[in-house]
CSV table of C-alpha atoms and ligand atoms in Angstrom, one decimal:
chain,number,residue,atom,x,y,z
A,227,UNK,CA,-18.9,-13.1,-1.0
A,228,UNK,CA,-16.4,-10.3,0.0
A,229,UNK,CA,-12.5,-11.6,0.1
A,230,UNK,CA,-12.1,-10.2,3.0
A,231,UNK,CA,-14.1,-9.0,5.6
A,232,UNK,CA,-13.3,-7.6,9.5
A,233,UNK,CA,-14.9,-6.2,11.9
A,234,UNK,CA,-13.8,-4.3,14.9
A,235,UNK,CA,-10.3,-6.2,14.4
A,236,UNK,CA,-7.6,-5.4,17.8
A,237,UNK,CA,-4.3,-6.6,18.9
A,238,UNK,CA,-2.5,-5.4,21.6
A,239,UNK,CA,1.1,-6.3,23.0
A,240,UNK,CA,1.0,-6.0,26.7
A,241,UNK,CA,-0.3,-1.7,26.4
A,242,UNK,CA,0.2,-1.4,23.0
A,243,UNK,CA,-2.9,-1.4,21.0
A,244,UNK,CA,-1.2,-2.2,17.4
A,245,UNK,CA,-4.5,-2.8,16.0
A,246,UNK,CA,-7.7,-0.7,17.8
A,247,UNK,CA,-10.8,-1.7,16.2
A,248,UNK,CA,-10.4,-1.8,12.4
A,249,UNK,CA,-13.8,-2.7,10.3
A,250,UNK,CA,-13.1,-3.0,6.7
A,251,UNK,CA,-13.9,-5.3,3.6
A,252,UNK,CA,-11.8,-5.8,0.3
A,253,UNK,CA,-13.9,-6.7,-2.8
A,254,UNK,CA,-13.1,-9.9,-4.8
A,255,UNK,CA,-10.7,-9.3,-7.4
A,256,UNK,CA,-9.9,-5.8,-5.9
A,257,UNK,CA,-6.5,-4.1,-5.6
A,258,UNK,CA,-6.6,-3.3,-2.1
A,259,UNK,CA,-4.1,-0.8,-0.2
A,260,UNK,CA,-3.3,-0.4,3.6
A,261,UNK,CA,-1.3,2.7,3.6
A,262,UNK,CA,0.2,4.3,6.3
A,263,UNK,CA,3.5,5.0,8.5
A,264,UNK,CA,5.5,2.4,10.2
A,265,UNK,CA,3.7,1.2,12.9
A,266,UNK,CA,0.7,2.4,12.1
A,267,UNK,CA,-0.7,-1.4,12.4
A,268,UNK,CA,-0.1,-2.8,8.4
A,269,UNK,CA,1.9,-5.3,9.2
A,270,UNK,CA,0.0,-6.3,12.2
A,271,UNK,CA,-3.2,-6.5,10.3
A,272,UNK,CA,-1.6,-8.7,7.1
A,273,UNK,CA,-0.4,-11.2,9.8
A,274,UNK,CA,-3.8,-12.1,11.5
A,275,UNK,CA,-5.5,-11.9,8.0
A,276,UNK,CA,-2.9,-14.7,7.5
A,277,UNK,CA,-3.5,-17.1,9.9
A,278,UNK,CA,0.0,-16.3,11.3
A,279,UNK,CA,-1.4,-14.2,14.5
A,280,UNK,CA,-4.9,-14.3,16.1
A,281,UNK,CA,-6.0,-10.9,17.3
A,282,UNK,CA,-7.3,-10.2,20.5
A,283,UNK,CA,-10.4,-8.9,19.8
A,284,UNK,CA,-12.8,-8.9,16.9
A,285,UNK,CA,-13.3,-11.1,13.7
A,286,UNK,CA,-11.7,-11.6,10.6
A,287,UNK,CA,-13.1,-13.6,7.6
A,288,UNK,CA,-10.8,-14.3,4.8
A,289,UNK,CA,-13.3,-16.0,1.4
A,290,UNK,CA,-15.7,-16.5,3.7
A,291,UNK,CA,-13.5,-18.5,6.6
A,292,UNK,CA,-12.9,-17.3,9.9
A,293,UNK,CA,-9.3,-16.9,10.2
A,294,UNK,CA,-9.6,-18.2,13.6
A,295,UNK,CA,-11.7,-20.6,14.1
A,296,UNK,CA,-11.1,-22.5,10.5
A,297,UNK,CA,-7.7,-21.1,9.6
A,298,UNK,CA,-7.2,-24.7,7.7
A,299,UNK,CA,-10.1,-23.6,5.0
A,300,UNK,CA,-7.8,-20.7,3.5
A,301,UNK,CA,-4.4,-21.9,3.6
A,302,UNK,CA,-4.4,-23.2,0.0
A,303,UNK,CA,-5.8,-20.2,-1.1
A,304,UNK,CA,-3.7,-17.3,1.0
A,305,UNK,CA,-0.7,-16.2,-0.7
A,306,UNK,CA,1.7,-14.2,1.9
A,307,UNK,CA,4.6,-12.2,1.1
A,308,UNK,CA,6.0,-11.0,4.5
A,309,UNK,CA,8.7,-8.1,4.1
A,310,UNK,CA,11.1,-8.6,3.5
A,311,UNK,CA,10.4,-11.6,1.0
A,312,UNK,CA,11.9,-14.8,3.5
A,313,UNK,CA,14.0,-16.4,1.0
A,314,UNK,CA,17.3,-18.5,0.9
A,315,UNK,CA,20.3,-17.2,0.2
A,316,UNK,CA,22.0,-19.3,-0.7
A,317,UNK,CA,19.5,-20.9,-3.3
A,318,UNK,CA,19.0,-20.1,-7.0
A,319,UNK,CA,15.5,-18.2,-8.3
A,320,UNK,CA,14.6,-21.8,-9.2
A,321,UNK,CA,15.2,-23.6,-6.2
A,322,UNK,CA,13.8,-20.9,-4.1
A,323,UNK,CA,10.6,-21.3,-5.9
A,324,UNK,CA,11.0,-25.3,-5.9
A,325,UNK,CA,11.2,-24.7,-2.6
A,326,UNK,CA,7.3,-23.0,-1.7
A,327,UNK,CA,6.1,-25.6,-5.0
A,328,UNK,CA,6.8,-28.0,-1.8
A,329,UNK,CA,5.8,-26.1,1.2
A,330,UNK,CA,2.1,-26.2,-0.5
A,331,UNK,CA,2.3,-29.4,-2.3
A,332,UNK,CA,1.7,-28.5,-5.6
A,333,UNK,CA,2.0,-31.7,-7.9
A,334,UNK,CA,5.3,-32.1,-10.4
A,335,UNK,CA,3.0,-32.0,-13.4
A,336,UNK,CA,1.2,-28.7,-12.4
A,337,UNK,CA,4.6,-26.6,-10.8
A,338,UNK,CA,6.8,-26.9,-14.2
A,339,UNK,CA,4.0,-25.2,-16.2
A,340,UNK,CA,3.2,-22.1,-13.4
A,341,UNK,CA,6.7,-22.1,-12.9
A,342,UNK,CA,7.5,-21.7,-16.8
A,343,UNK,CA,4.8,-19.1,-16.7
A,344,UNK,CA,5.7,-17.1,-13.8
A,345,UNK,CA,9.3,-17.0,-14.8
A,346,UNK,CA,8.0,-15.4,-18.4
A,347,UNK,CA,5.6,-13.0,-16.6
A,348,UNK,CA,8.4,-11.9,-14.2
A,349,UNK,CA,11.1,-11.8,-16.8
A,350,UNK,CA,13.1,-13.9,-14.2
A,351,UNK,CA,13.8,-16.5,-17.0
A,352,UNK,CA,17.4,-15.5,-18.0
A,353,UNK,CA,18.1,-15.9,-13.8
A,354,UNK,CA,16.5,-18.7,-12.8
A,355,UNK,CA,20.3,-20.6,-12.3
A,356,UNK,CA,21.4,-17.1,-10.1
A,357,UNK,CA,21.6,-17.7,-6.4
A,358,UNK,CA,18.8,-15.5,-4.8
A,359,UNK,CA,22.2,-13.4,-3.1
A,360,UNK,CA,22.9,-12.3,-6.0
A,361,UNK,CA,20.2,-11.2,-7.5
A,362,UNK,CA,18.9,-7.2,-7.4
A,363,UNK,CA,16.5,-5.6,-5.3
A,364,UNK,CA,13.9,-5.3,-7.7
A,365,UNK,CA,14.6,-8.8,-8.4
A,366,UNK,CA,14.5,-10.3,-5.3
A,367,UNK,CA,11.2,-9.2,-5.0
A,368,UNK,CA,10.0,-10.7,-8.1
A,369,UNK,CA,11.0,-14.1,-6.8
A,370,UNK,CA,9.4,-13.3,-3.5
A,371,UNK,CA,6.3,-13.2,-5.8
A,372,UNK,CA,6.7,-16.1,-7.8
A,373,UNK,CA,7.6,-17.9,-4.2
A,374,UNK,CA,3.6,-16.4,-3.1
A,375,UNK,CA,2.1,-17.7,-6.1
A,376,UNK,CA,3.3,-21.0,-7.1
A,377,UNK,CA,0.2,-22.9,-5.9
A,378,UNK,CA,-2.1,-20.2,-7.5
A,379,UNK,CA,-3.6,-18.2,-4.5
A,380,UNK,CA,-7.1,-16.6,-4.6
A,381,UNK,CA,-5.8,-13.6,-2.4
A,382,UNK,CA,-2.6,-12.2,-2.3
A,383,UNK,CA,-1.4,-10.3,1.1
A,384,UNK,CA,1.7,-8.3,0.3
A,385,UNK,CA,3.9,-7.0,2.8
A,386,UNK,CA,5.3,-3.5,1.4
A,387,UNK,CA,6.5,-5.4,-1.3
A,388,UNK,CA,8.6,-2.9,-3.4
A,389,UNK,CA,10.5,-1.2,-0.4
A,390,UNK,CA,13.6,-0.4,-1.0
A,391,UNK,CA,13.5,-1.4,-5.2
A,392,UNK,CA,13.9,1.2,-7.8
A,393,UNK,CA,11.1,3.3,-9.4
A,394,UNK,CA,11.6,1.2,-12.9
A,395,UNK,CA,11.3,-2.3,-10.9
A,396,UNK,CA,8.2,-0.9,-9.0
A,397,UNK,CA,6.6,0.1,-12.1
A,398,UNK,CA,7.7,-3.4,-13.2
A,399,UNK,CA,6.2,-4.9,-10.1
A,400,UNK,CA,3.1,-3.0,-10.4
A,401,UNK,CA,2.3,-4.4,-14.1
A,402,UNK,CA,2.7,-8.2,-12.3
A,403,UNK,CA,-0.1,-7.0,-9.7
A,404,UNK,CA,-2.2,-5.7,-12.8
A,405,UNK,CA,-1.7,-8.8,-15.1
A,406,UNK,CA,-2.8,-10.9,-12.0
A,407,UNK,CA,-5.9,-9.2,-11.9
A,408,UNK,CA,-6.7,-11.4,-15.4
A,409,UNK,CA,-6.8,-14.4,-13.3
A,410,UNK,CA,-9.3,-12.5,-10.6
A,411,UNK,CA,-6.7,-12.8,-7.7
A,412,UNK,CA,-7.5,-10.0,-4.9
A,413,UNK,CA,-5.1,-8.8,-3.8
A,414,UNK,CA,-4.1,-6.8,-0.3
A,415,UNK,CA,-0.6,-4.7,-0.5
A,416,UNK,CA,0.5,-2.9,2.9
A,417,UNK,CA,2.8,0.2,1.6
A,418,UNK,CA,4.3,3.4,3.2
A,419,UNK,CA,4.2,5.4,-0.8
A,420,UNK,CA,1.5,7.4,-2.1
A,421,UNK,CA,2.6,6.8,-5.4
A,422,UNK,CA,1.4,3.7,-4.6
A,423,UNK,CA,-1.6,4.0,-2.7
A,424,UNK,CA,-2.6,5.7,-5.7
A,425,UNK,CA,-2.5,2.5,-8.2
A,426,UNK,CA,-4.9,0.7,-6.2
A,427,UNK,CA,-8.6,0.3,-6.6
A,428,UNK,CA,-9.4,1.6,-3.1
A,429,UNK,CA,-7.3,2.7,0.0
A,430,UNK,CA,-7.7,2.0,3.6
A,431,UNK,CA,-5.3,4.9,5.4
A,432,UNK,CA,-4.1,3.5,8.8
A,433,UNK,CA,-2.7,5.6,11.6
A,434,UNK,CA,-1.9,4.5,15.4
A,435,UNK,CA,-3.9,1.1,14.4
A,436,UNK,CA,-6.3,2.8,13.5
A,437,UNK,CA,-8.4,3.2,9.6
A,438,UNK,CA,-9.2,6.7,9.2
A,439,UNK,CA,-10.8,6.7,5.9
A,440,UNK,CA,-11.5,4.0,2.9
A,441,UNK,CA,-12.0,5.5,-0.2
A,442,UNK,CA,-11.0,5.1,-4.1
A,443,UNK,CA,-7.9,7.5,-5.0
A,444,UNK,CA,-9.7,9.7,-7.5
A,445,UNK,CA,-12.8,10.5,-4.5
A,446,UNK,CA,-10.0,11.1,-2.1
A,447,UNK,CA,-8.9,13.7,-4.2
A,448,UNK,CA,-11.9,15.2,-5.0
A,449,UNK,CA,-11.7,15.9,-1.2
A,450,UNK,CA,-9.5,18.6,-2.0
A,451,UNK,CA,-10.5,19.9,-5.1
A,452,UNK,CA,-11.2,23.6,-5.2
A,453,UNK,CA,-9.6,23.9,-2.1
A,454,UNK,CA,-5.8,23.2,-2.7
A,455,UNK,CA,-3.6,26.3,-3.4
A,456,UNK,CA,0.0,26.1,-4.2
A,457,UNK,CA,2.0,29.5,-3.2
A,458,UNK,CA,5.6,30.8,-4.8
A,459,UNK,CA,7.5,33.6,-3.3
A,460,UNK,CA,10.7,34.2,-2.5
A,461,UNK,CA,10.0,34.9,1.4
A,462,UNK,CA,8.6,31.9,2.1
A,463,UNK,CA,8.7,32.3,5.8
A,464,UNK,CA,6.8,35.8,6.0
A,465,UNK,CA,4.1,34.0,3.9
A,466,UNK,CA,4.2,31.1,6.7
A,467,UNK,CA,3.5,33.9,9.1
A,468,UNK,CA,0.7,35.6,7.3
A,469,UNK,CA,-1.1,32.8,6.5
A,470,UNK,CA,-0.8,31.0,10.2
A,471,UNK,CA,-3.4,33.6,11.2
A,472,UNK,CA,-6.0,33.8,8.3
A,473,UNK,CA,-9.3,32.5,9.4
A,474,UNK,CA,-9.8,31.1,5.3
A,475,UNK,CA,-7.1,28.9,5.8
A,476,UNK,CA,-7.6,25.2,7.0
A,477,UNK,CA,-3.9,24.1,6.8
A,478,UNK,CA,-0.6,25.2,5.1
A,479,UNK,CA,3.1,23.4,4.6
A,480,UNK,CA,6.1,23.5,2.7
A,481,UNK,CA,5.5,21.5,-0.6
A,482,UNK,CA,8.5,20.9,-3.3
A,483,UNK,CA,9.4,24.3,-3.6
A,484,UNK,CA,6.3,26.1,-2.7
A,485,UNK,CA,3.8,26.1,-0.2
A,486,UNK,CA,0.2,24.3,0.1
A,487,UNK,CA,-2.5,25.9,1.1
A,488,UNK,CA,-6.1,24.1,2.2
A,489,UNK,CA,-8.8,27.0,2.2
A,490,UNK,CA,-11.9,25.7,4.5
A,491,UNK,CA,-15.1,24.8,2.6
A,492,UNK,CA,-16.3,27.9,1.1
A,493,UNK,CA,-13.9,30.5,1.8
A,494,UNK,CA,-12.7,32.4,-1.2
A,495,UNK,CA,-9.3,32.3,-2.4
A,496,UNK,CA,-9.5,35.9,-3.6
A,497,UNK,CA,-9.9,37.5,-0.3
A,498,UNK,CA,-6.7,35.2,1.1
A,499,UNK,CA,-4.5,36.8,-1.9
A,500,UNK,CA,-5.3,40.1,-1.0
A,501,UNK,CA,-4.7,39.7,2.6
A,502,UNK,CA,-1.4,38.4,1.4
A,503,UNK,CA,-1.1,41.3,-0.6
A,504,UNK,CA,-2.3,43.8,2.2
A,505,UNK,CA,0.4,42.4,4.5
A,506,UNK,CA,3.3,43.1,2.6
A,507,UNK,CA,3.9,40.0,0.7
A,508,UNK,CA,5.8,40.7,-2.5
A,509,UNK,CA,5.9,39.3,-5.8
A,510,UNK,CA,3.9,36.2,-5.1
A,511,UNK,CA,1.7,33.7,-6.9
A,512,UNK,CA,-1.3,32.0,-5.6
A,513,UNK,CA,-2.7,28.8,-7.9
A,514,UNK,CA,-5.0,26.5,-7.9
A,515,UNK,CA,-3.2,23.0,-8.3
A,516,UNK,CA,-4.8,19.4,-8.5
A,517,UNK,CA,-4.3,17.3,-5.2
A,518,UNK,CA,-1.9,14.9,-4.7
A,519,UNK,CA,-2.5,11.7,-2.7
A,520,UNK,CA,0.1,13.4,-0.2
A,521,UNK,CA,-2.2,16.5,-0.1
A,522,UNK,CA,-5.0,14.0,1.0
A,523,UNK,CA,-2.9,12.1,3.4
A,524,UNK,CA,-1.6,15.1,5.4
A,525,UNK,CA,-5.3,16.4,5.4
A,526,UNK,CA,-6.6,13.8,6.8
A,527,UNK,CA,-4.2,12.8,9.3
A,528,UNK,CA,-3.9,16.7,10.2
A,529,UNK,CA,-7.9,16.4,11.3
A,530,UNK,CA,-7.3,13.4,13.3
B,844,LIG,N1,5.5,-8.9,18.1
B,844,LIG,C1,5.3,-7.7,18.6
B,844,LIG,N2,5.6,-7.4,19.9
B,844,LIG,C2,5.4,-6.2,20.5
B,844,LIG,N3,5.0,-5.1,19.7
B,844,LIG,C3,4.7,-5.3,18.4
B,844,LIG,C4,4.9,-6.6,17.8
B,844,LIG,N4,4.5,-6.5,16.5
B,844,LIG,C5,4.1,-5.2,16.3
B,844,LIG,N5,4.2,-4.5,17.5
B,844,LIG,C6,3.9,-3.1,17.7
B,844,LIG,O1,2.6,-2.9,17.1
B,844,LIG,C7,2.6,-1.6,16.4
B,844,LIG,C8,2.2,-1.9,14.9
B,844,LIG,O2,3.3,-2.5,14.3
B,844,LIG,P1,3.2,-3.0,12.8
B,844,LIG,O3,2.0,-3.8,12.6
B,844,LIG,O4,4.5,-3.7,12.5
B,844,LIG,O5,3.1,-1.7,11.9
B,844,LIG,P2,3.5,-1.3,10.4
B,844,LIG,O6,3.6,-2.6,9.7
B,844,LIG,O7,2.4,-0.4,10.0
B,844,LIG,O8,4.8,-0.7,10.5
B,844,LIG,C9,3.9,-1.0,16.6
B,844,LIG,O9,3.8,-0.1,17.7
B,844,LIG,C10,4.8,-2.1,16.9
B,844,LIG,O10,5.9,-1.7,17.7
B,845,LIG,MG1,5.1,-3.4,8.5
């Protein structure tokens, strides 16, 4: 059985098409990414595989229920962590988590041990007594975790959940999402970083509601590969110029402190060089460099 599965999935809001025909299916126990700019549809998308919205065209199966039609089957096994995390203020870590322990009736006896455990595994022990206003970022988000998995979901839908938190608390974050992988939990995490798109097992990249491609990280770079050039020179407009009107090239943009250049399939990077070369460009240096996800991302959103 796939955890999730949809299948030409739309919403629209009087003439806006938020969601226009996505068809994709996450793997049990997969790490699964929907990456893309705000309002490319994430959100939009998490919310109907929820329960929380129905779509206006299309079908969604979540573990083999119809969100629609049967969105009672899944409750007890969807975990949802909207963005940002919907928590009270004015409530400690524990009580927040007390809270959801109530919301999805987990017996006494069972919610003191997952609590004890997910307050080791998110090194939120030493806070648990700190009202949730207080707390950090990174924090915050942990117990907007603990809060999605105190009756032990089967999938996890997260919401951009590290947005806004420091790199160290991501990383943090991210080891959680690993560790949970133990306990075969899928898990679906909406995010607007590549950094982050590039930690999961596959990658669905929305755009204008929209998936353009689904692929694993390492085959989206191999997209690239061979065909990625990174330019330094000091006149980095002239070399703009020049390279605008080379047939070879299939794209070019600023990048860090160079500049990126896509050749098309087959074109040979020694002949772009020395046309650089025979227009005027001095002291520069053409390299091959390995792709980053952002090099994908702008490729493929760039084709359309
Ligand atoms: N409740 C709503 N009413 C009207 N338009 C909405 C509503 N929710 C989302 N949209 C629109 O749908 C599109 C997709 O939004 P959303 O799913 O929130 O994208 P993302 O999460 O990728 O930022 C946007 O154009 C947004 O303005
Ligand atoms: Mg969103």
């Amino acid at each position: 059985m796939k955890a999730v599965e949809v299948e030409n999935l739309c919403r629209s809001f009087g003439g806006t098409k938020a969601l226009d025909g996505l068809t994709f299916s996450v793997k049990e126990g997969e790490i699964f990414g929907l990456v893309g700019p705000d309002g490319s549809g994430k959100t939009t998308c998490l919310r109907i595989l929820c329960g929380l919205m129905e779509p206006t065209g299309g079908r969604a199966m979540v573990l083999g229920s119809d969100v629609v039609s049967d969105p009672e089957a899944i409750k007890n096994h969807v975990g949802y962590m909207a963005q940002p995390a919907r928590l009270y203020e004015d409530l400690t870590v524990e009580e927040n988590i007390e809270f959801y322990a109530d919301l999805y009736e987990v017996p006494k006896d069972r919610y003191r041990d997952r609590m004890k455990r997910l307050m080791e595994f998110s090194g939120l022990s030493p806070f648990k007594d700190r009202l949730f206003r207080n707390l950090s970022g990174g924090m915050k988000q942990k117990v907007g975790l603990s809060c999605t998995l105190i009756h032990t979901p089967r999938i996890l839908f997260l919401d951009e959940p590290t947005n806004g938190v420091d790199p160290v608390s991501r990383r943090d974050f991210w080891k959680i999402l690993y560790e949970l992988r133990r306990e075969n939990v899928t898990i679906v995490v909406a995010s607007t970083y590549l950094d982050e798109a590039d930690r999961c097992h596959r990658v669905a990249f929305f755009d204008k509601g929209k998936i353009r491609m689904v692929e694993e990280p390492l085959e989206l770079r191999k997209l690239l590969t061979d065909r990625l050039f990174n330019i330094t020179v000091a006149d980095r407009r002239k070399a703009m110029t020049i390279l605008r009107a080379l047939p070879e090239v299939s794209d070019h943009y600023v990048f860090g402190a160079g500049i990126h250049l896509l050749l098309k399939d087959k074109a040979d990077p020694a002949s772009v060089a020395s046309a650089l070369d025979m227009e005027g460009l001095k002291g520069f240096r053409m390299e091959p460099v390995h792709p980053s996800l952002e090099d994908v991302y702008l490729s493929i959103l760039k084709k359309g």
